[in-house]
GROMACS .gro file of C-alpha atoms in nm:
model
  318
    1UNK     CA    1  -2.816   2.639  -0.513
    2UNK     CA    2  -2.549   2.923  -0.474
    3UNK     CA    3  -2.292   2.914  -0.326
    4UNK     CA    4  -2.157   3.220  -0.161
    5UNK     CA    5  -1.885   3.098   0.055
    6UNK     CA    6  -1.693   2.955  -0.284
    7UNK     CA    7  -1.399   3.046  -0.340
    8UNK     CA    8  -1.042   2.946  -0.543
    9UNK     CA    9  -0.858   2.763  -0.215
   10UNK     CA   10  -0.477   2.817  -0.219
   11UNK     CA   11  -0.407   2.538   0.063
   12UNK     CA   12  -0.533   2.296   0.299
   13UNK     CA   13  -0.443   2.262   0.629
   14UNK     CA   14  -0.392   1.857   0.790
   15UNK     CA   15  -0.514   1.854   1.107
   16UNK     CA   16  -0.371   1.545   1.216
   17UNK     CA   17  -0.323   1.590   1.588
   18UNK     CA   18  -0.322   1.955   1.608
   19UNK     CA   19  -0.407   2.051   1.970
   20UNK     CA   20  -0.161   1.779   2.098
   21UNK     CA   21   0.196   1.894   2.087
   22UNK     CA   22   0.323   1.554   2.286
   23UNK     CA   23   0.181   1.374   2.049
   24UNK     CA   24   0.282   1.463   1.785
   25UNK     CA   25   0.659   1.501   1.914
   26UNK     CA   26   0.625   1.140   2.033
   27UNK     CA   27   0.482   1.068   1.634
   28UNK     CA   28   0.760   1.220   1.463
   29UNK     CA   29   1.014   1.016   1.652
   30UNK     CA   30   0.837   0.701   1.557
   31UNK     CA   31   0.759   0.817   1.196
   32UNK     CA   32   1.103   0.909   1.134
   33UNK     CA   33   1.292   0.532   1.274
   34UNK     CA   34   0.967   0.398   1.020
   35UNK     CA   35   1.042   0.580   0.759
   36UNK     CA   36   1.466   0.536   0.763
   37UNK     CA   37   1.330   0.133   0.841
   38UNK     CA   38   1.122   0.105   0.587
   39UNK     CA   39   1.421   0.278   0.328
   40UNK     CA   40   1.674   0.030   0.438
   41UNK     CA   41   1.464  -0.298   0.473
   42UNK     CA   42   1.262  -0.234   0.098
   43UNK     CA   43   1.593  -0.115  -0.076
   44UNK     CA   44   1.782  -0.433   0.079
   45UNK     CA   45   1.523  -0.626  -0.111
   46UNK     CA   46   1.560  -0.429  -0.401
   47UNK     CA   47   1.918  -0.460  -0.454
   48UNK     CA   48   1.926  -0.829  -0.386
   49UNK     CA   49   1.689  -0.898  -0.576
   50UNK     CA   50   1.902  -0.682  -0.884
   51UNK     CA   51   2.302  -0.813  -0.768
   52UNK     CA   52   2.174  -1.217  -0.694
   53UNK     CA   53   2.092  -1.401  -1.000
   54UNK     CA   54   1.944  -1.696  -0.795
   55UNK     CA   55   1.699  -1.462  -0.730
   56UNK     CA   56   1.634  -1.318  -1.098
   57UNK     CA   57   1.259  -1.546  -1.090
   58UNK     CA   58   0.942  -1.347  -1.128
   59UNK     CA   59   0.854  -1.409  -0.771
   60UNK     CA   60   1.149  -1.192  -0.687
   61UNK     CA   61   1.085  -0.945  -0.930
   62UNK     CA   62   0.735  -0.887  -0.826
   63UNK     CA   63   0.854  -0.850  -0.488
   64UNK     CA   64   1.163  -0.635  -0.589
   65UNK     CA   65   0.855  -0.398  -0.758
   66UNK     CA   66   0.618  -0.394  -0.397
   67UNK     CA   67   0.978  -0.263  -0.202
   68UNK     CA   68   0.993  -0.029  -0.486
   69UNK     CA   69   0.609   0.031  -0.434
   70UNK     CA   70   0.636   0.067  -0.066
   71UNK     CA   71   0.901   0.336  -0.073
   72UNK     CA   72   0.723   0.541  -0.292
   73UNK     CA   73   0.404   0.494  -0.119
   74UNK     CA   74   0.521   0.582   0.167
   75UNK     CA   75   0.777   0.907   0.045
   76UNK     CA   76   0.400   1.070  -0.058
   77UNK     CA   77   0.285   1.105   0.259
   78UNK     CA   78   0.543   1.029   0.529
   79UNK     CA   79   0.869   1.317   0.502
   80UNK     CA   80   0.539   1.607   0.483
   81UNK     CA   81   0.382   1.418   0.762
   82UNK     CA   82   0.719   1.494   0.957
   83UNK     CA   83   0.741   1.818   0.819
   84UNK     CA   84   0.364   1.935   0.989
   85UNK     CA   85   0.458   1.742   1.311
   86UNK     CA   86   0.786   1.928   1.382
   87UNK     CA   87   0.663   2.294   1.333
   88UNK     CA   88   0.387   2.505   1.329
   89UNK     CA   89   0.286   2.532   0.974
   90UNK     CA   90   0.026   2.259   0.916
   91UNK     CA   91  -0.048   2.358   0.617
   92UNK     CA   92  -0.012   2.220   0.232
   93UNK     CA   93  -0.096   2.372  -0.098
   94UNK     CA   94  -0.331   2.283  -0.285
   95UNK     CA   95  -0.164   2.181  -0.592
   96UNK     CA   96   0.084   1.954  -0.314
   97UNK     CA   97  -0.209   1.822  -0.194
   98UNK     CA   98  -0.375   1.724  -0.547
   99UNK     CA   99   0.002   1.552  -0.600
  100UNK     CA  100   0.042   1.382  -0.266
  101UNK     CA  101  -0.339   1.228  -0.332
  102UNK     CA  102  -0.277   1.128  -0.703
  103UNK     CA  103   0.047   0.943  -0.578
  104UNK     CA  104  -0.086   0.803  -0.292
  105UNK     CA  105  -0.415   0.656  -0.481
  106UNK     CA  106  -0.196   0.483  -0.742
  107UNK     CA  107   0.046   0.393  -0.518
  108UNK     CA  108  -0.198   0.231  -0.332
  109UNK     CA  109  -0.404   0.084  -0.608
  110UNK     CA  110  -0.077  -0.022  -0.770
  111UNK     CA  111  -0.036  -0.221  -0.514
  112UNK     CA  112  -0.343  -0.413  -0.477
  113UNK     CA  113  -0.300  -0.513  -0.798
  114UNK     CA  114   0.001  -0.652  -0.726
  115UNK     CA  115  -0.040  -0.859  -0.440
  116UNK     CA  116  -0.310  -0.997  -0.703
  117UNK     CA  117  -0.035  -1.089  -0.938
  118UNK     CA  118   0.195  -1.233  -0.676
  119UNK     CA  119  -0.077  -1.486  -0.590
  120UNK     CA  120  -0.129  -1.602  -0.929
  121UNK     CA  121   0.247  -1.667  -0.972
  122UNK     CA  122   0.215  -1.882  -0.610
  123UNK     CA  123  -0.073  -2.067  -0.756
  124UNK     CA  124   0.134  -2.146  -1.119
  125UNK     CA  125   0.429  -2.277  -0.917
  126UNK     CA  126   0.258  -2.477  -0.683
  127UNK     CA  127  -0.042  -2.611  -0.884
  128UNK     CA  128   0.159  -2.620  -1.232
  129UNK     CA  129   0.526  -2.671  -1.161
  130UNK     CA  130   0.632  -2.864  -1.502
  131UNK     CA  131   0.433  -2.553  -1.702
  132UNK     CA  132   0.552  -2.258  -1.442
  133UNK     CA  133   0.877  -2.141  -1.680
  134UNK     CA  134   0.623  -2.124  -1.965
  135UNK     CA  135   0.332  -1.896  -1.803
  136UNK     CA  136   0.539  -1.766  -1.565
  137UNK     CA  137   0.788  -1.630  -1.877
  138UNK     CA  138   0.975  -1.273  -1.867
  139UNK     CA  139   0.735  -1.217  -2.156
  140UNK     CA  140   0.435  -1.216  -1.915
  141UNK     CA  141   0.599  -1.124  -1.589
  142UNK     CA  142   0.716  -0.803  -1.673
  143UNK     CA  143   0.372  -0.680  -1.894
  144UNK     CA  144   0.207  -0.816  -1.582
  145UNK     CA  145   0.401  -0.622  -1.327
  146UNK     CA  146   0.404  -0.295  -1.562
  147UNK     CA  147   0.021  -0.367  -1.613
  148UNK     CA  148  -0.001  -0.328  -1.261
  149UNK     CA  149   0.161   0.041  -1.193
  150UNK     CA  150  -0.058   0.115  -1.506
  151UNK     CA  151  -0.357   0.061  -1.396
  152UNK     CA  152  -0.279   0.247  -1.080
  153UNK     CA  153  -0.198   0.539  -1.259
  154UNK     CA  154  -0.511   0.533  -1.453
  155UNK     CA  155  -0.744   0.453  -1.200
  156UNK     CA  156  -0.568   0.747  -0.980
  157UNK     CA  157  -0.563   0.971  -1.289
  158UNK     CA  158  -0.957   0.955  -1.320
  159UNK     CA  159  -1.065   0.995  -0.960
  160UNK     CA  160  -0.818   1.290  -0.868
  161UNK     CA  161  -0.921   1.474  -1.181
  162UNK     CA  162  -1.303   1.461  -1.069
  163UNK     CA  163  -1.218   1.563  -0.735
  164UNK     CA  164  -0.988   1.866  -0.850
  165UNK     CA  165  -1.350   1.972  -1.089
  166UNK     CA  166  -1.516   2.009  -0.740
  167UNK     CA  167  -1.569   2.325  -0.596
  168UNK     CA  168  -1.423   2.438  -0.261
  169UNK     CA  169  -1.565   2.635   0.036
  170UNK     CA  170  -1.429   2.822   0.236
  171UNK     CA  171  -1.403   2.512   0.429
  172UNK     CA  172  -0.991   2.392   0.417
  173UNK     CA  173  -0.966   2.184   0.681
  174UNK     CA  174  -0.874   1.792   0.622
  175UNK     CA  175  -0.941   1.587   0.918
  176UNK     CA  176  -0.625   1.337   0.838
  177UNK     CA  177  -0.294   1.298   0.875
  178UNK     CA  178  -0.224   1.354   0.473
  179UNK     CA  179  -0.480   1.441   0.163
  180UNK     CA  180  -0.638   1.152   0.141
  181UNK     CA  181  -0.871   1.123  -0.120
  182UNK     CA  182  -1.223   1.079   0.030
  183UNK     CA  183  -1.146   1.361   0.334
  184UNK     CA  184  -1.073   1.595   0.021
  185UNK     CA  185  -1.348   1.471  -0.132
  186UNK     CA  186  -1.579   1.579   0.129
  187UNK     CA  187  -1.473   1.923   0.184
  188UNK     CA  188  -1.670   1.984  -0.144
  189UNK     CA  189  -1.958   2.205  -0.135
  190UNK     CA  190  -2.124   2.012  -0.421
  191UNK     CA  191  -2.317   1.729  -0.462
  192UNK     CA  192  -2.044   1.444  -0.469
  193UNK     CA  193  -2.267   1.134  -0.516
  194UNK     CA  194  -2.126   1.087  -0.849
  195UNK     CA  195  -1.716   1.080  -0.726
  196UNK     CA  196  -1.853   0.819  -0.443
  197UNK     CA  197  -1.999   0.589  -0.720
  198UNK     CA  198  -1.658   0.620  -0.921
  199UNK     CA  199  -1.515   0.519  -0.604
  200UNK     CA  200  -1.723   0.259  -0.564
  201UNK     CA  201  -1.651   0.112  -0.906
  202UNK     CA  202  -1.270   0.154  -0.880
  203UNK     CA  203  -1.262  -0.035  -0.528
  204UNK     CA  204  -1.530  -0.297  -0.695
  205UNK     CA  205  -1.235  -0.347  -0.972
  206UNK     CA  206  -0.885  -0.300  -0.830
  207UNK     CA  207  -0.934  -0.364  -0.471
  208UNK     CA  208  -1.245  -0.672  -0.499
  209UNK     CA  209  -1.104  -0.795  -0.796
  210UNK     CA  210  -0.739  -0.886  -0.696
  211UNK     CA  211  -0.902  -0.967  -0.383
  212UNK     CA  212  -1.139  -1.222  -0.545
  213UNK     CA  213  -0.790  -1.377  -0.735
  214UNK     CA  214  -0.585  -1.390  -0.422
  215UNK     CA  215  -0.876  -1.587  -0.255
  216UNK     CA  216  -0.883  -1.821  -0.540
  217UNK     CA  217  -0.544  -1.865  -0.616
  218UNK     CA  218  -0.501  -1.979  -0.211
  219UNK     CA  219  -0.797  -2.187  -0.243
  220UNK     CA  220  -0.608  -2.406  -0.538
  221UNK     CA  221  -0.307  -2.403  -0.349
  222UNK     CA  222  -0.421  -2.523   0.015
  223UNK     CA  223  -0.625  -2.789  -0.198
  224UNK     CA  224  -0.264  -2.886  -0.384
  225UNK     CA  225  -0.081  -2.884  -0.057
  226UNK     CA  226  -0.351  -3.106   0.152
  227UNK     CA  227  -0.290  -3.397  -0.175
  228UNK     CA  228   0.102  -3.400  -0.022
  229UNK     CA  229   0.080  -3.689   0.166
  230UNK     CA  230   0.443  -3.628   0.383
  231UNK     CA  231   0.387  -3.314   0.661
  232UNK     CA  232   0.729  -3.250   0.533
  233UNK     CA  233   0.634  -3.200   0.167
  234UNK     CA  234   0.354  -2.999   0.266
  235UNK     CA  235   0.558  -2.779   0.492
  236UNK     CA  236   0.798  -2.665   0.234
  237UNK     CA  237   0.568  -2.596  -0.023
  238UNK     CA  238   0.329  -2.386   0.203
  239UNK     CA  239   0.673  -2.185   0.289
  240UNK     CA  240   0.724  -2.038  -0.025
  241UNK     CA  241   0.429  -1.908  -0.014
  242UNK     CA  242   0.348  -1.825   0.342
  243UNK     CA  243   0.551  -1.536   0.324
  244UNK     CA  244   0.307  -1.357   0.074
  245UNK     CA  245  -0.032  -1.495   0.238
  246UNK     CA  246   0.061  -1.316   0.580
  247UNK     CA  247   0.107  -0.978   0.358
  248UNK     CA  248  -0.148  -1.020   0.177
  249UNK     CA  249  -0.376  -1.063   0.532
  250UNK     CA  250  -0.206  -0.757   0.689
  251UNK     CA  251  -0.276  -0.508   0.410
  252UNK     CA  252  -0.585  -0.592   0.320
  253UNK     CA  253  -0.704  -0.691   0.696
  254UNK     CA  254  -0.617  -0.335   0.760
  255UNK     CA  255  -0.862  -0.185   0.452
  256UNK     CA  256  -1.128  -0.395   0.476
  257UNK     CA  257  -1.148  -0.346   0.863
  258UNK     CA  258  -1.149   0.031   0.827
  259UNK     CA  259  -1.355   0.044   0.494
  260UNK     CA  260  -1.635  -0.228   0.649
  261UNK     CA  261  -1.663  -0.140   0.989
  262UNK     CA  262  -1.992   0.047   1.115
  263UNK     CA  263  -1.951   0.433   1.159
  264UNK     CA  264  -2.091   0.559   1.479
  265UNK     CA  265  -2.392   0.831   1.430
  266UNK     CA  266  -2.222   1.124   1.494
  267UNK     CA  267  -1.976   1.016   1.258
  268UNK     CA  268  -2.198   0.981   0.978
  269UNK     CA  269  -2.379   1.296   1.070
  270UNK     CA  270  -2.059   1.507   1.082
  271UNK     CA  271  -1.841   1.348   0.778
  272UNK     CA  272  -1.542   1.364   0.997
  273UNK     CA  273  -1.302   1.114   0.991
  274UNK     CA  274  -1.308   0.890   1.287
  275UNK     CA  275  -0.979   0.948   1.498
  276UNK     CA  276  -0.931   0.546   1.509
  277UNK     CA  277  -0.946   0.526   1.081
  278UNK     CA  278  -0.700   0.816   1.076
  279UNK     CA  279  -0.452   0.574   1.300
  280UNK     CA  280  -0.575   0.249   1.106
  281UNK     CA  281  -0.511   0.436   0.782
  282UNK     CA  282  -0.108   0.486   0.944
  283UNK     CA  283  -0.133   0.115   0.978
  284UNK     CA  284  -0.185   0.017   0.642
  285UNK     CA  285   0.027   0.289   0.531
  286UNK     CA  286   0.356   0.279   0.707
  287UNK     CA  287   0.346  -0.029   0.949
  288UNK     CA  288   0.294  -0.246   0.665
  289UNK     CA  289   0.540  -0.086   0.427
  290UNK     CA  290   0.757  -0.152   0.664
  291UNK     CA  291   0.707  -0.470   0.800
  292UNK     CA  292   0.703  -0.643   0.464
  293UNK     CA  293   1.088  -0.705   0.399
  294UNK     CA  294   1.117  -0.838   0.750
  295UNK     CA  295   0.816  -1.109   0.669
  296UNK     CA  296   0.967  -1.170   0.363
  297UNK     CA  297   1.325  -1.185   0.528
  298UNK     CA  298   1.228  -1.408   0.781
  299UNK     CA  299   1.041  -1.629   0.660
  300UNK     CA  300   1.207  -1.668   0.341
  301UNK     CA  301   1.532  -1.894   0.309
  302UNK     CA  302   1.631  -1.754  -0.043
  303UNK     CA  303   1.626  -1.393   0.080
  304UNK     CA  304   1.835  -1.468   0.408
  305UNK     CA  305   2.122  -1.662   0.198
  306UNK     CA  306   2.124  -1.367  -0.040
  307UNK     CA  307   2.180  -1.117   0.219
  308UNK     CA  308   2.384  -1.342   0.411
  309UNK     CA  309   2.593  -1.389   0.061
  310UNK     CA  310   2.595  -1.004  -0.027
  311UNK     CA  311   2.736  -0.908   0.356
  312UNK     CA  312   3.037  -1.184   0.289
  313UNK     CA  313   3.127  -0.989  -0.077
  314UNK     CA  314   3.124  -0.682   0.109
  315UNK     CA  315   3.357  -0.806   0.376
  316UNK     CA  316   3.566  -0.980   0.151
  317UNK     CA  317   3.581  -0.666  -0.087
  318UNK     CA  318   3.701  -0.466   0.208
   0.00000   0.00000   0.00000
């Protein structure tokens, strides 16, 4: 087949919610108090998590690493999201957009991974308490958390450099709010079968996978906690991990609602994205960046004292 529309593409432009100018005004506002939230909530975390020593356990470092996760996650997409929202210019170049969608994939794969970890340190406190400081060692915490951003990396390294091999039409416009992968992906005027099925076996192994451990690991532990035979026994050990289970549910609630769902005809006869994935993909993108600190806040006792402690030294320093 020849093409004879090809050609080199220079930029892309986002369509986002071109053709609604109160929208997107009304967007930007919210975006921006997200954003600045999400900044101040995840680097709280982050420098508690650094200045408290109580809090120098692998649970808090893995969590210190998802608020570093979560701003960086969210820096890909959101400040350029502002930037198209506020002026007329909705375009992005292409080597931007190849950056933003690396970043963004192992950002997000990063964090799956993650959340997988996180639930296997749960399961060794709760189900293995006496052998916890043993498996749960800064010899494996750390290769375990660094394994994690790793294979993130990698997994983003392989699908963005198949999707950059494509060939381009004339055809630049992405039908999202940011260059996400698979609205890229279909832009191609090529057969792109093969990137799906690379897809398809990076989802099967760092989105299923961690997945299939989380579900596990909670398995053990509501098991553990239903042997407690005081309500209040079994309350405090489901808190110390409740605060990770209702993350856990929002992030990948979010993907596996969007991801599973059944596409509407036209929707699969077009390719477009549908306008309700492009807001569900802002859900699992920002709202749960930036709700995170204030679940683990909240519902965490350790975090609370530490912040309560750190605002005292301040006041006191002063």
């Amino acid at each position: 087949m020849e093409w004879d529309n090809q050609t080199i593409l220079e930029e892309f432009f986002l369509k986002g919610l071109s053709g609604y100018p109160r929208l997107e005004l009304l967007f930007s506002v919210l975006i921006l108090i997200m954003y600045v939230v999400i900044l101040l909530g995840n680097g709280t975390l982050i420098l508690i998590s650094i200045l408290d020593s109580h809090l120098h356990t692998p649970m808090y470092f893995f969590l210190g690493n998802l608020s570093f996760l979560d701003i960086c996650y969210t820096t890909t997409s959101m400040p350029s999201m502002l930037v198209s929202f506020l002026s007329e210019r909705k375009t992005i170049s292409f080597t931007g957009c190849v950056v933003q969608m690396f970043l963004g994939l192992a950002m997000g794969t990063t964090e799956c991974v993650l959340l997988g970890m996180m639930a296997f340190d749960r399961y060794v406190a709760i189900c293995n308490p006496l052998r916890y400081p043993v498996i749960m060692s800064k010899g494996s915490y750390v290769p375990m958390a660094a394994g994690s951003w790793i294979i993130g990396v990698i997994n983003s390294a392989v699908q963005t450099v198949f999707v950059v091999q494509l060939p381009f039409c004339r055809n630049n416009v992405i039908n999202h709010f940011s260059c996400e992968i698979l609205a890229v992906m279909k832009l191609a005027c090529a057969d792109i079968s093969g990137n799906e099925f690379i897809m398809l076996v990076a989802t099967t192994l760092f989105i299923s996978t961690p997945l299939l451990l989380i579900i596990i690991s909670y398995t053990l532990i509501i098991v553990s906690i239903l042997k407690i035979r005081s309500s209040e026994g079994r309350s405090k050990v489901f808190s110390t991990c409740s605060a990770h289970l209702t993350v856990v549910i929002i992030f990948y609630g979010t993907i596996l609602f969007m991801y599973m769902k059944p596409k509407s005809k036209e929707t699969l006869n077009s390719g477009d994205v549908d306008a309700n994935d492009k807001f569900i993909s802002m859900f699992y993108g920002i709202i749960t960046p930036m709700v995170n600190p204030l679940i683990y806040s909240l519902r965490n006792k350790d975090v609370k004292e530490a912040v309560k402690h750190l605002l005292r030294r301040k006041v006191f320093n002063k």
